[in-house]
Coordinates of C-alpha atoms and ligand atoms in Angstrom, one line a residue:
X1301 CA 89.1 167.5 76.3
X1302 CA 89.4 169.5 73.1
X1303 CA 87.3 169.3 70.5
X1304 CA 87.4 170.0 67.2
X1305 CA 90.6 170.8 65.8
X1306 CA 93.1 172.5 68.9
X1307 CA 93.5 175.5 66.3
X1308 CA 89.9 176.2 66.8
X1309 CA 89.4 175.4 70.4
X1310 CA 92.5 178.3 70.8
X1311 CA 91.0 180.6 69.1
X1312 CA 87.2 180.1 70.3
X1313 CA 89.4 180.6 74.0
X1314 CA 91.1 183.3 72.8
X1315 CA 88.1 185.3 71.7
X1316 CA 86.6 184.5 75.7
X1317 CA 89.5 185.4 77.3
X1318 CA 90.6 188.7 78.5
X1319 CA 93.7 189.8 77.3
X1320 CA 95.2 186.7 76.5
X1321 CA 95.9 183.1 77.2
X1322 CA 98.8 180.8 78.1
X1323 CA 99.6 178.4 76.5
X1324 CA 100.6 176.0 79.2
X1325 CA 97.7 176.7 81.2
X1326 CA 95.6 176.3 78.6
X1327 CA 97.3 172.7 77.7
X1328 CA 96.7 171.6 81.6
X1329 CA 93.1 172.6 81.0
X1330 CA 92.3 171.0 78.0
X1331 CA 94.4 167.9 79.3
X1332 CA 96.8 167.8 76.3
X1333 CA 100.0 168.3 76.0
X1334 CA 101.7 172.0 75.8
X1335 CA 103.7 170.9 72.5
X1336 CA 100.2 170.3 70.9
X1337 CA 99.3 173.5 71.9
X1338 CA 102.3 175.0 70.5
X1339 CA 101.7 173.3 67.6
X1340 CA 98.4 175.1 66.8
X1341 CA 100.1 178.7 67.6
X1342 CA 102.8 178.0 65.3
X1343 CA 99.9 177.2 62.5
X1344 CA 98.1 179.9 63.4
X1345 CA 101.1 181.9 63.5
X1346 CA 101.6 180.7 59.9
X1347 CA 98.2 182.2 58.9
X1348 CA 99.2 185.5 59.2
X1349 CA 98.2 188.4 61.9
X1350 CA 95.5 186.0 63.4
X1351 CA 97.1 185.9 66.6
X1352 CA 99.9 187.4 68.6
X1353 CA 102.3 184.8 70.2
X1354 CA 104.9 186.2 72.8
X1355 CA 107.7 183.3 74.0
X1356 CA 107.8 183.5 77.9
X1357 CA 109.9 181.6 80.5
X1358 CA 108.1 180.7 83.2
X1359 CA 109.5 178.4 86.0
X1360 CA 107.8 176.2 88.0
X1361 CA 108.4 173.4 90.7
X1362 CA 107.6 169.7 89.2
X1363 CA 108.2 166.2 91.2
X1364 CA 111.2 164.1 89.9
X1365 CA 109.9 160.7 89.8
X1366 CA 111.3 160.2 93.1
X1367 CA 108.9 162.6 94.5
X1368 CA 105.9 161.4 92.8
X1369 CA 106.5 157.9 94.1
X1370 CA 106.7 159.4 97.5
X1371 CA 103.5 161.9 97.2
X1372 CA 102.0 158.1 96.2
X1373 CA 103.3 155.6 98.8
X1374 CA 104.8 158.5 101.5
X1375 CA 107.8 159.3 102.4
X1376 CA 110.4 156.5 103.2
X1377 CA 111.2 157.1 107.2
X1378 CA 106.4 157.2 106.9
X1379 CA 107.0 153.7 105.9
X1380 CA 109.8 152.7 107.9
X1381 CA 107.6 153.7 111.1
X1382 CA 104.3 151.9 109.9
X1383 CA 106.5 148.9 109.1
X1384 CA 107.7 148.5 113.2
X1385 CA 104.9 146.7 115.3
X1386 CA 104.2 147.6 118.5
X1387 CA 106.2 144.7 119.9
X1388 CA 109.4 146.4 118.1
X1389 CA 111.3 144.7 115.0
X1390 CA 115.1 143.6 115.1
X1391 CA 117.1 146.5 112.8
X1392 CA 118.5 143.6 110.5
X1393 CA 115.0 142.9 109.6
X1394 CA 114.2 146.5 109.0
X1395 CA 117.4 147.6 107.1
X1396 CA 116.2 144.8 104.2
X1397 CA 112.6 146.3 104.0
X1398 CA 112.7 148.9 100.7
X1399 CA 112.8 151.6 102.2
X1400 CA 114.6 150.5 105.7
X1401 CA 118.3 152.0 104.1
X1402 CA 117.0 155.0 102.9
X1403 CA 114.2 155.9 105.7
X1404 CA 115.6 154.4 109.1
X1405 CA 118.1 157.6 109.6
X1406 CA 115.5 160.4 109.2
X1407 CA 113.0 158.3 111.1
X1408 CA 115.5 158.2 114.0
X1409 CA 116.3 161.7 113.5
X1410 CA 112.4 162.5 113.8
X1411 CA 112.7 160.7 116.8
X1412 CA 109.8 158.5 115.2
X1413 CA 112.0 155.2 116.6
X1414 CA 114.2 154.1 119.2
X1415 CA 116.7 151.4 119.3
X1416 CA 117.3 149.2 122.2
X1417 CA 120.2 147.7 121.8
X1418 CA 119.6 145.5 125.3
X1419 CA 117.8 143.0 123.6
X1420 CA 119.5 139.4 123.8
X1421 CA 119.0 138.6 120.0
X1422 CA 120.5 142.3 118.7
X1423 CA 118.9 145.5 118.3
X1424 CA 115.9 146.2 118.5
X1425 CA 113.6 149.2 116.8
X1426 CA 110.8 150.2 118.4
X1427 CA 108.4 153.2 118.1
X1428 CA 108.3 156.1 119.7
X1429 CA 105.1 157.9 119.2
X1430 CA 101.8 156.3 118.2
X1431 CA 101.1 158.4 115.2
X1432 CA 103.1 160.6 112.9
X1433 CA 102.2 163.3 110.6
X1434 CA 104.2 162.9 107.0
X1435 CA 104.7 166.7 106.1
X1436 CA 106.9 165.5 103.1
X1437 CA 104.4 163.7 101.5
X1438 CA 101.9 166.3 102.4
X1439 CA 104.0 169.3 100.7
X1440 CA 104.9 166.7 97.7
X1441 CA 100.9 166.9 97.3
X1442 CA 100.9 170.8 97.8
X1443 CA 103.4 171.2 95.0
X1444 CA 101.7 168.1 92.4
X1445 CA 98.7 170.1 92.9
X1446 CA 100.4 173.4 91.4
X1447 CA 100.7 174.9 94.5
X1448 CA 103.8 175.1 95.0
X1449 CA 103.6 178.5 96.4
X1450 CA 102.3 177.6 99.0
X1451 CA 105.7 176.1 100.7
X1452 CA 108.1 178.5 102.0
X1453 CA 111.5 178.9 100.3
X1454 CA 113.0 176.5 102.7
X1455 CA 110.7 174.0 102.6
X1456 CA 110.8 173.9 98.8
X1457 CA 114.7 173.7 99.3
X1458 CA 114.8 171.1 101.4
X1459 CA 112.8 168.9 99.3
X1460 CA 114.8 169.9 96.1
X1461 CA 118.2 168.9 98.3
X1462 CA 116.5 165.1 98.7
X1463 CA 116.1 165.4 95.0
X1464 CA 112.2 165.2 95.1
X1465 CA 111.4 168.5 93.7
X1466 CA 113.2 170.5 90.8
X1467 CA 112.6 174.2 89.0
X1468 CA 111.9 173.6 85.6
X1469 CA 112.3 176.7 83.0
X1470 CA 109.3 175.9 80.8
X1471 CA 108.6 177.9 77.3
X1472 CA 105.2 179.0 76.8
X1473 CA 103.4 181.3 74.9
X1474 CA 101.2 184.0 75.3
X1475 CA 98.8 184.2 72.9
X1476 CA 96.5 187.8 72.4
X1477 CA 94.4 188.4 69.7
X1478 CA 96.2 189.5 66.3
X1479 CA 94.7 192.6 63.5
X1480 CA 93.4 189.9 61.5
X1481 CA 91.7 188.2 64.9
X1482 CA 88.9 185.3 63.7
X1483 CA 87.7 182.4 65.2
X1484 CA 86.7 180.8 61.6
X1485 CA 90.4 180.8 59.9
X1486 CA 90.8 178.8 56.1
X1487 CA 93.4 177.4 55.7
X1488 CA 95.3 179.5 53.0
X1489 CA 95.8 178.3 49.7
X1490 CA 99.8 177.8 48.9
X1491 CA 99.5 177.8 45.2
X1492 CA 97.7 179.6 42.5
X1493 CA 96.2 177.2 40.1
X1494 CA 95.1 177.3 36.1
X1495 CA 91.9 176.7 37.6
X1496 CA 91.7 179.7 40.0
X1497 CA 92.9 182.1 37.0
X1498 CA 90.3 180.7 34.6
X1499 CA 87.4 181.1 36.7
X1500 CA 88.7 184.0 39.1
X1501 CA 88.2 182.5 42.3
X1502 CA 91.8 183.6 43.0
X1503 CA 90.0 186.8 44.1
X1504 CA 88.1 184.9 46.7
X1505 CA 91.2 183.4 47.7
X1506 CA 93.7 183.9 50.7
X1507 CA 97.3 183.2 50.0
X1508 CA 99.9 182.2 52.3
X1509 CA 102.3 184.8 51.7
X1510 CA 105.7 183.7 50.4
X1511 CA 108.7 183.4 53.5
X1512 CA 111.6 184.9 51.6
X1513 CA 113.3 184.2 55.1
X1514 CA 112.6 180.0 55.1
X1515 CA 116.0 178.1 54.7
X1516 CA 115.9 175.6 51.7
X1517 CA 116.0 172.1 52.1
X1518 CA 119.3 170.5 52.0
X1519 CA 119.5 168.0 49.6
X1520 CA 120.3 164.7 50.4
X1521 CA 124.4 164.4 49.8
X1522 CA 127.3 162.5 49.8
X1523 CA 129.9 163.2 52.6
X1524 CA 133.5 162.9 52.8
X1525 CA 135.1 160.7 55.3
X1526 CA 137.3 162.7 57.6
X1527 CA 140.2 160.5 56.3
X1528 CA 139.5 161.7 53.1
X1529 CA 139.4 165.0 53.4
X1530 CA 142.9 165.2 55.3
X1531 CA 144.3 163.0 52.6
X1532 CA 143.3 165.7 50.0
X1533 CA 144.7 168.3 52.0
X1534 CA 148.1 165.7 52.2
X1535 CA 147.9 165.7 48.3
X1536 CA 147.8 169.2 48.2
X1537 CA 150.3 169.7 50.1
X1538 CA 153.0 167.3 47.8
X1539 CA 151.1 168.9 44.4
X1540 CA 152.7 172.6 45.7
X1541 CA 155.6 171.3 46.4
X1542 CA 155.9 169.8 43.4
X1543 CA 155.6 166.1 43.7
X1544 CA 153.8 163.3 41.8
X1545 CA 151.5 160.7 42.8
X1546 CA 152.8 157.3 42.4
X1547 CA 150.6 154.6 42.1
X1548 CA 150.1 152.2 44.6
X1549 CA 146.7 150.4 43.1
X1550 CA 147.7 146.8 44.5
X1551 CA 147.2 145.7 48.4
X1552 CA 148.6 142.8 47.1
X1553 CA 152.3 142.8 47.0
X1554 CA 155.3 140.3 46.6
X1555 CA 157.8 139.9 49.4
X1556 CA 160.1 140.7 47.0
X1557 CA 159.0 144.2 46.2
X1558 CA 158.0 144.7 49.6
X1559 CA 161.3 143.9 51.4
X1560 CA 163.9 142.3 49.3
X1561 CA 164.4 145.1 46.7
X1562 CA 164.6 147.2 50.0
X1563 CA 167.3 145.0 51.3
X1564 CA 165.4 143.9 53.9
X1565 CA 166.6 140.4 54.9
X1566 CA 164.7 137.6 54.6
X1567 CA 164.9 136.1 58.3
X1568 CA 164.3 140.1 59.6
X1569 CA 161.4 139.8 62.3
X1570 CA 159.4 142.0 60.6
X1571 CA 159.0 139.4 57.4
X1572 CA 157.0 136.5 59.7
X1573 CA 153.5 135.7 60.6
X1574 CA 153.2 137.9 63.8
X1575 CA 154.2 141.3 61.9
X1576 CA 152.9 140.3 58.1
X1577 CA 149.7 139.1 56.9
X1578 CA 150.7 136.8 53.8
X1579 CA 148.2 135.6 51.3
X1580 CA 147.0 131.6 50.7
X1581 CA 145.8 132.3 47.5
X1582 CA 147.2 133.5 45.4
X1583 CA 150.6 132.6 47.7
X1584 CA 153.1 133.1 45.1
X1585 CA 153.8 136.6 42.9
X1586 CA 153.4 135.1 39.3
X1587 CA 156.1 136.9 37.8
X1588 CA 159.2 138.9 39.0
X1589 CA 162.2 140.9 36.9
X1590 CA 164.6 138.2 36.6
X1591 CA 167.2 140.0 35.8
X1592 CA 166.9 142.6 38.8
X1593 CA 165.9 139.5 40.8
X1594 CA 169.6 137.9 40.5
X1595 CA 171.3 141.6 41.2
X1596 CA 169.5 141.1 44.5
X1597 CA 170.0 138.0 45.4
X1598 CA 173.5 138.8 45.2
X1599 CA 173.5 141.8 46.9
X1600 CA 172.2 139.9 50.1
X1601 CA 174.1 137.2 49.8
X1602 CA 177.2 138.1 48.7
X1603 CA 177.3 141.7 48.7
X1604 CA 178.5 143.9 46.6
X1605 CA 178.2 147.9 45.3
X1606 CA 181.2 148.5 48.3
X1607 CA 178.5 146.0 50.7
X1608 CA 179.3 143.0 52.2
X1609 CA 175.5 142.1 52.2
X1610 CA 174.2 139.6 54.8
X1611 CA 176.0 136.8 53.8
X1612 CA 173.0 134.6 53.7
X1613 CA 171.3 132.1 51.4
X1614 CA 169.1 134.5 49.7
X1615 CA 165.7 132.2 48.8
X1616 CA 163.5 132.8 46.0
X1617 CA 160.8 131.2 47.3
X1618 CA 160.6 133.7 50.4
X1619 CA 160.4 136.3 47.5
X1620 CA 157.7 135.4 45.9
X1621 CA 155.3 134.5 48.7
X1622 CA 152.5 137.5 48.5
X1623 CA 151.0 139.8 51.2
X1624 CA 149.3 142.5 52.5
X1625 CA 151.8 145.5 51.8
X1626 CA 153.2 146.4 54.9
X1627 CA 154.2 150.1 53.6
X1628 CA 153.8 151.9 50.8
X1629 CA 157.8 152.0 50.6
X1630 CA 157.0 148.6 48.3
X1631 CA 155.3 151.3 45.4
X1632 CA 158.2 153.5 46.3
X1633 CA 160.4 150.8 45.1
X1634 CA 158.9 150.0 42.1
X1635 CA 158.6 153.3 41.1
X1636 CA 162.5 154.1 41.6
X1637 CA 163.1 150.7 39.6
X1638 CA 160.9 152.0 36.8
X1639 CA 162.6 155.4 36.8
X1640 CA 166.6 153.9 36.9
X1641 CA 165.2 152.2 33.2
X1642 CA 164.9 155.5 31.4
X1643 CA 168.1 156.6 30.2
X1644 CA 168.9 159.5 30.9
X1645 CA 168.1 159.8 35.0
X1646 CA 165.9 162.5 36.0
X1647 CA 165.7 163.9 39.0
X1648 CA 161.4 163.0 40.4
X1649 CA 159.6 163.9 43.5
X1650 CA 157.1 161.4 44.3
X1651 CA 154.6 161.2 47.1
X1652 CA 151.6 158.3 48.1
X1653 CA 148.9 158.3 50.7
X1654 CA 147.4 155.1 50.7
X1655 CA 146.7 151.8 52.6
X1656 CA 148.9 149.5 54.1
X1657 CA 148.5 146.6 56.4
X1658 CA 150.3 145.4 59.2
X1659 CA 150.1 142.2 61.8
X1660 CA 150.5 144.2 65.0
X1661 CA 148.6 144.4 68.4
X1662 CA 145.9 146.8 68.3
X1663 CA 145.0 149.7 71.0
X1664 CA 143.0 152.8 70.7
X1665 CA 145.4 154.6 68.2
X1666 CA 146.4 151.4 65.9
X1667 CA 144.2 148.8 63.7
X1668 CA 146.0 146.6 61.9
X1669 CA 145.6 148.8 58.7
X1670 CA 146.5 152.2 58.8
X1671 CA 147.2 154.8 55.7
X1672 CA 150.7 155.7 55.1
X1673 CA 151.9 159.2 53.4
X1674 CA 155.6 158.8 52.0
X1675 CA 157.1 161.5 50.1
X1676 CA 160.8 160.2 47.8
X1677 CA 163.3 162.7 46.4
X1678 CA 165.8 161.1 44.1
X1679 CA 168.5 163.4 42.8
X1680 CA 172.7 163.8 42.2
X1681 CA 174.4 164.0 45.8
X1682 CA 171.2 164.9 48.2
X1683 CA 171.9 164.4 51.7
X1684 CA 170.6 163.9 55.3
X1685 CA 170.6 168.1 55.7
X1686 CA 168.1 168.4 51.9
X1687 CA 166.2 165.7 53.9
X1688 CA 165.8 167.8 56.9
X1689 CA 165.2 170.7 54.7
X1690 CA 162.2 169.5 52.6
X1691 CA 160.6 168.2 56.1
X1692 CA 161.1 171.2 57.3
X1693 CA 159.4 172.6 54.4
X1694 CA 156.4 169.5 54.5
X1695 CA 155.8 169.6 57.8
X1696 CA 155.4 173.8 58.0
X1697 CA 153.0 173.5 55.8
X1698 CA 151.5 171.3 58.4
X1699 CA 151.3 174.2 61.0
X1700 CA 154.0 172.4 62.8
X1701 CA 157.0 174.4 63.1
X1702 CA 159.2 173.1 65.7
X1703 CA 161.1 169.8 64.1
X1704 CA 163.6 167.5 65.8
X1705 CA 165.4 165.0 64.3
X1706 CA 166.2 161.5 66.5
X1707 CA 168.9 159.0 64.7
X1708 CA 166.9 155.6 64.2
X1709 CA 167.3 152.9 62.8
X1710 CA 165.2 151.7 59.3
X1711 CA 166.4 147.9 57.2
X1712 CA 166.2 150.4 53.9
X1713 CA 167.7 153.5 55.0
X1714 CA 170.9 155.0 56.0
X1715 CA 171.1 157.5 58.5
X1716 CA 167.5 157.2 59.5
X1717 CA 165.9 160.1 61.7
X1718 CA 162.5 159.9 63.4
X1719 CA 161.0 163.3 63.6
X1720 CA 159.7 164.8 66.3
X1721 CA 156.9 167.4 67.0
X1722 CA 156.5 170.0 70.4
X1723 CA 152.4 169.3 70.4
X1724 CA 151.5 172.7 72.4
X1725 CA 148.0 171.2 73.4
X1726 CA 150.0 168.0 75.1
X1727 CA 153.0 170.3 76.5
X1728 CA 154.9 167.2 75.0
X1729 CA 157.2 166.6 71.6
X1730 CA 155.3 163.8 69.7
X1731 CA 156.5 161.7 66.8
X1732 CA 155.2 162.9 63.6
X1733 CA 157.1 160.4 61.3
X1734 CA 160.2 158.7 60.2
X1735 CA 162.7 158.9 57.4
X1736 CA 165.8 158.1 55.5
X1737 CA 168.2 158.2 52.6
X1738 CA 167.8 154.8 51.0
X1739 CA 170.7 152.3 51.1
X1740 CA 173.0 152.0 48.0
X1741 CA 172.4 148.4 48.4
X1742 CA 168.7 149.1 47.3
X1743 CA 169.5 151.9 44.8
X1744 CA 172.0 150.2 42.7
X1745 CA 170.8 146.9 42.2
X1746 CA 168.0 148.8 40.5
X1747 CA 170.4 150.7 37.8
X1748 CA 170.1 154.1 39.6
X1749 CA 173.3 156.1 38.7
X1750 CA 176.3 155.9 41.5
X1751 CA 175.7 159.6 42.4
X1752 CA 172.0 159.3 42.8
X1753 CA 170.4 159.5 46.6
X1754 CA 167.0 159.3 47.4
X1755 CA 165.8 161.1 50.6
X1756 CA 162.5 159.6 52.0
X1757 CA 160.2 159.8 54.5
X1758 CA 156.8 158.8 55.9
X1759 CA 153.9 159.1 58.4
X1760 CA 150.2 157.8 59.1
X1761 CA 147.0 160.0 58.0
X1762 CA 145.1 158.5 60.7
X1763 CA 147.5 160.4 63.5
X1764 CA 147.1 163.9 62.3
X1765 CA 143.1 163.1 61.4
X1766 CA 142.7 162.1 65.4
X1767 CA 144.5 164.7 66.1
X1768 CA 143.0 167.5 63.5
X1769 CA 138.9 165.9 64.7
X1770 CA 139.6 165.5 68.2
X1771 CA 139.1 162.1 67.9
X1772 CA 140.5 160.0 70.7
X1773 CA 139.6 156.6 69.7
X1774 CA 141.1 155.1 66.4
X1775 CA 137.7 153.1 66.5
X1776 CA 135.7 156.3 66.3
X1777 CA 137.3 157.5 63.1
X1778 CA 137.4 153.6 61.2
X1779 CA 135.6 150.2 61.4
X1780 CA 132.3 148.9 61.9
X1781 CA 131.4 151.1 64.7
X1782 CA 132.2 154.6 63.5
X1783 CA 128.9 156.7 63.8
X1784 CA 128.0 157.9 60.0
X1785 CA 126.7 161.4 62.1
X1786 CA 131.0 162.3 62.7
X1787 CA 131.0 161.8 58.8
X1788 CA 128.0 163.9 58.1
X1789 CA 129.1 166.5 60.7
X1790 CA 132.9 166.6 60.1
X1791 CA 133.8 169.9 59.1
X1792 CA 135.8 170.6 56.2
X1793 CA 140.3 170.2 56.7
X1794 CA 142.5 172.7 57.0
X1795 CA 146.1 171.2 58.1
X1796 CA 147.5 175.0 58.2
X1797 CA 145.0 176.6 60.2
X1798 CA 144.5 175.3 63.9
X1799 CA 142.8 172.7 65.1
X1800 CA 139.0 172.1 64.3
X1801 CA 138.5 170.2 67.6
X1802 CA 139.8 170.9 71.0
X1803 CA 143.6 169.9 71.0
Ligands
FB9_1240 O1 152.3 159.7 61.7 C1 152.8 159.7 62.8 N1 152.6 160.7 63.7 C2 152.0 161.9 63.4 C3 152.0 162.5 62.1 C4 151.4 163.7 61.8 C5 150.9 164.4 62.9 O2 150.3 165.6 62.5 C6 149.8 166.5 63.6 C7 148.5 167.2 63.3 C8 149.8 167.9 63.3 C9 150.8 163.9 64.2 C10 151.4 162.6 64.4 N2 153.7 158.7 63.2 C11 154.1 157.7 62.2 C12 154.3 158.6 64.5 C13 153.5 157.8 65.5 O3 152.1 158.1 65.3 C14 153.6 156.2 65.4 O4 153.2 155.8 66.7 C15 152.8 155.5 64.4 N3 153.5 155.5 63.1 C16 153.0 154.5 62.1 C17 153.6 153.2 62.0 O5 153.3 152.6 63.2 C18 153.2 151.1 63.0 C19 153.1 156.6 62.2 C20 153.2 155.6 61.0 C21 154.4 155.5 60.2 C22 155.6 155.4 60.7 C23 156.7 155.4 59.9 C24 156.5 155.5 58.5 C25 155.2 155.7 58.0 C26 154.2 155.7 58.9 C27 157.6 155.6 57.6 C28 158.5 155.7 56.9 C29 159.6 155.8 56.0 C30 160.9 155.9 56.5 C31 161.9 156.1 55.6 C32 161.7 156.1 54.3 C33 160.4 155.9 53.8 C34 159.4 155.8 54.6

């Protein structure tokens, strides 16, 4: 074993051997392990031109842990022929010993055992010769005793095919004596005290000298969440093209505001349980815009604006019951209301990026929250083709450059498109979004001017993150399982340059 600190035991080596030393070897003599020798030539390295270290790849056979349980207990068709008496064994007892699956083959094909298959109660296994010699074991032992040259290729081969040898590529060192060669090394001082200076002993004194080359330490950091860093490159985006941010600071949202003012009837599917997740408490919005309230109401039940509305009883008490936003078309709304009060209308561009919450069956692309960007033009006489213009426009800036349009269908807009994407890593066109000119049936109750249109459209931020981070699984980028590491690794977003991760 070594003694005294491995450092020292090297060098003492070092100064007895001729030339050099490796370090592997020199691990398997002192019985320790190699990285604790490399551990003391990287100090010593540290100390200057004490020693000279060369990296060197050496190969050399080791057992897998199959082969070492063999070079123990022998090989498996060894113990299958101890394990059948001289009076023979029935094969069904044999194939249930340990080692009857694995050994009874090569046994047979060693022509170690016969099988009679005569015998009245099934076959029987019997042996053939008295003794047998186990050459597998034996060269297992040849090799664990780091001899491994001593088996021809093919042998070596053979046992590397039954996965009881491999070639390892180990790293060593060779370590020769350096200019500054010692076998009493201090360890050198790392800072000049007011001490040293005062009495001199500096002079005495060896320094470690300063490695300009060291890397600093990187300070412990926030990190931006994927998500995060997409939407900023989302808000960008709107900012050049000359939009505002709306707010949208309120999960929390009344049915009204989140359907009704969007003309979204109240017995539409998507306004029940299985779609919506409505709040207990509070269950009802506290207050509402009377005024605007009534215009509504009419406008579903009776019509009006050149409508026929939906010709229902339009309930107030639907409106008020709160939720979980469902869209941020809800903030949209609001923010269109709060516009058609100032007198006179001015044109906007308004974006949002932010959560919204839906009732829906999950799968490896969809929680049941999800971010939504919309993006709202409201101007005199826009129409479907400035709507396909400014995605054209939005989405270029998204590196995608081939757009179609599908008609769709949307309760607040009217013509509705879903837009459509050719993904060249998926050979496929994908859906990148949806959008709309809002109904007049939503504008005008609100006191928007007759010849105002709003143009509109929206998409998710988790799609295009997936897509941008290579991330397959909607559960790898959110929720209590995400691994902090894709957080800490994520490189920075760039939606106009290609892909980070493989598409
Ligand atoms: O984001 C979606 N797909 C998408 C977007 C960008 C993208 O970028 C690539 C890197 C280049 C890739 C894909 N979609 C909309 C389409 C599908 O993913 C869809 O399966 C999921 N949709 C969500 C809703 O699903 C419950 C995405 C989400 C969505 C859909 C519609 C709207 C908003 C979000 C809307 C709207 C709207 C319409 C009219 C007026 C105002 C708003």
């Amino acid at each position: 074993m070594a003694d005294g600190p491995l450092s020292e035991v090297l060098l003492r080596r070092l100064e007895a051997a001729d030339g050099g030393l490796d370090s592997a070897e020199l691990a398997a003599e002192l019985r320790v392990e190699h990285q604790a020798v490399v551990g003391a030539v990287k100090s010593l390295q540290a100390l200057g031109e004490v020693i000279e270290a060369e990296l060197r790849s050496t190969k050399r056979w080791e057992l897998t842990p199959e082969g070492e349980e063999i070079a123990r207990e022998g090989s498996h068709e060894a113990r299958v022929f101890r394990s059948v008496p001289p009076g023979g064994l029935a094969q069904s007892e044999l194939m249930k010993l340990p080692s009857g699956q694995v050994g009874f083959s090569k046994a047979m094909s060693n022509k170690w055992i016969r099988v009679d298959k005569s015998a009245a109660d099934g076959p029987r296994v019997f042996r053939v010769a008295d003794s047998v010699e186990d050459e597998v074991q034996k060269r297992l032992l040849v090799v664990r005793s780091g001899q491994a040259e001593k088996l021809s290729e093919k042998e070596r081969n053979e046992l590397r095919k039954r996965k009881l040898l491999s070639e390892v590529t180990l790293k060593t060192y060779w370590v020769s004596k350096g200019s500054a060669f010692s076998t009493s090394v201090s360890k050198q001082d790392t800072e000049l005290s007011p001490e040293m200076i005062s009495s001199g002993s500096w002079r005495d004194r060896s320094f470690k000298p300063y490695n300009f080359a060291a890397r600093g330490v990187l300070p412990d950091s926030g990190h931006l969440h994927p998500l995060m860093k997409v939407r900023t490159q989302f808000r960008q985006i709107f900012l050049e093209m000359g939009f505002s941010e709306m707010p949208t600071n309120n999960f929390i949202e009344s049915s009204f505001w989140n359907f009704d003012a969007l003309f979204q009837p109240q017995q539409h599917p998507a306004r029940d349980q299985h779609d919506t997740f409505f709040l207990q408490d509070p269950a009802v919005a506290p207050q509402l815009p009377m005024d605007y309230v009534h215009r509504v109401q009419r406008t579903h039940s009776q019509g009006g604006y050149g409508s026929q509305g939906y010709k229902y009883p339009w309930k107030l008490d639907e409106a008020r019951k709160n939720l979980l936003r469902t869209h941020t078309t809800a903030s949209s709304a609001r923010a269109l209301h709060l516009l058609a009060q100032k007198k006179p209308f001015t044109p906007v561009k308004y974006f949002s990026i932010d959560r919204v919450f839906r009732n829906e069956t999950l799968d490896s692309t969809h929680l049941a929250e999800f971010h939504q960007i919309e993006g709202v033009v409201a101007d005199y006489g826009l129409t479907l083709g400035h709507l396909m213009g400014v995605l054209q426009e939005f989405f270029t800036k998204l590196g995608i450059t081939q757009l179609r349009f599908k008609p769709a269908y949307n309760p607040y807009t009217e013509p509705s498109m879903e837009v459509f994407s050719y993904h060249q890593g998926l050979k496929k066109w994908v859906e990148v979004g949806n959008s709309g000119l809002f109904r007049p049936e939503m504008l005008l109750p609100m006191g928007l001017p007759e010849k105002v249109s709003v143009i509109a459209w929206g998409l998710s931020l988790e799609r295009p993150t997936m897509i941008k981070y290579g991330i397959n699984n909607i559960r790898e980028l959110v929720g209590h399982k995400v691994n902090l590491q894709m957080v800490y690794d994520s490189p920075m977003c760039r939606l106009d340059m290609p892909t980070q991760a493989a598409a």
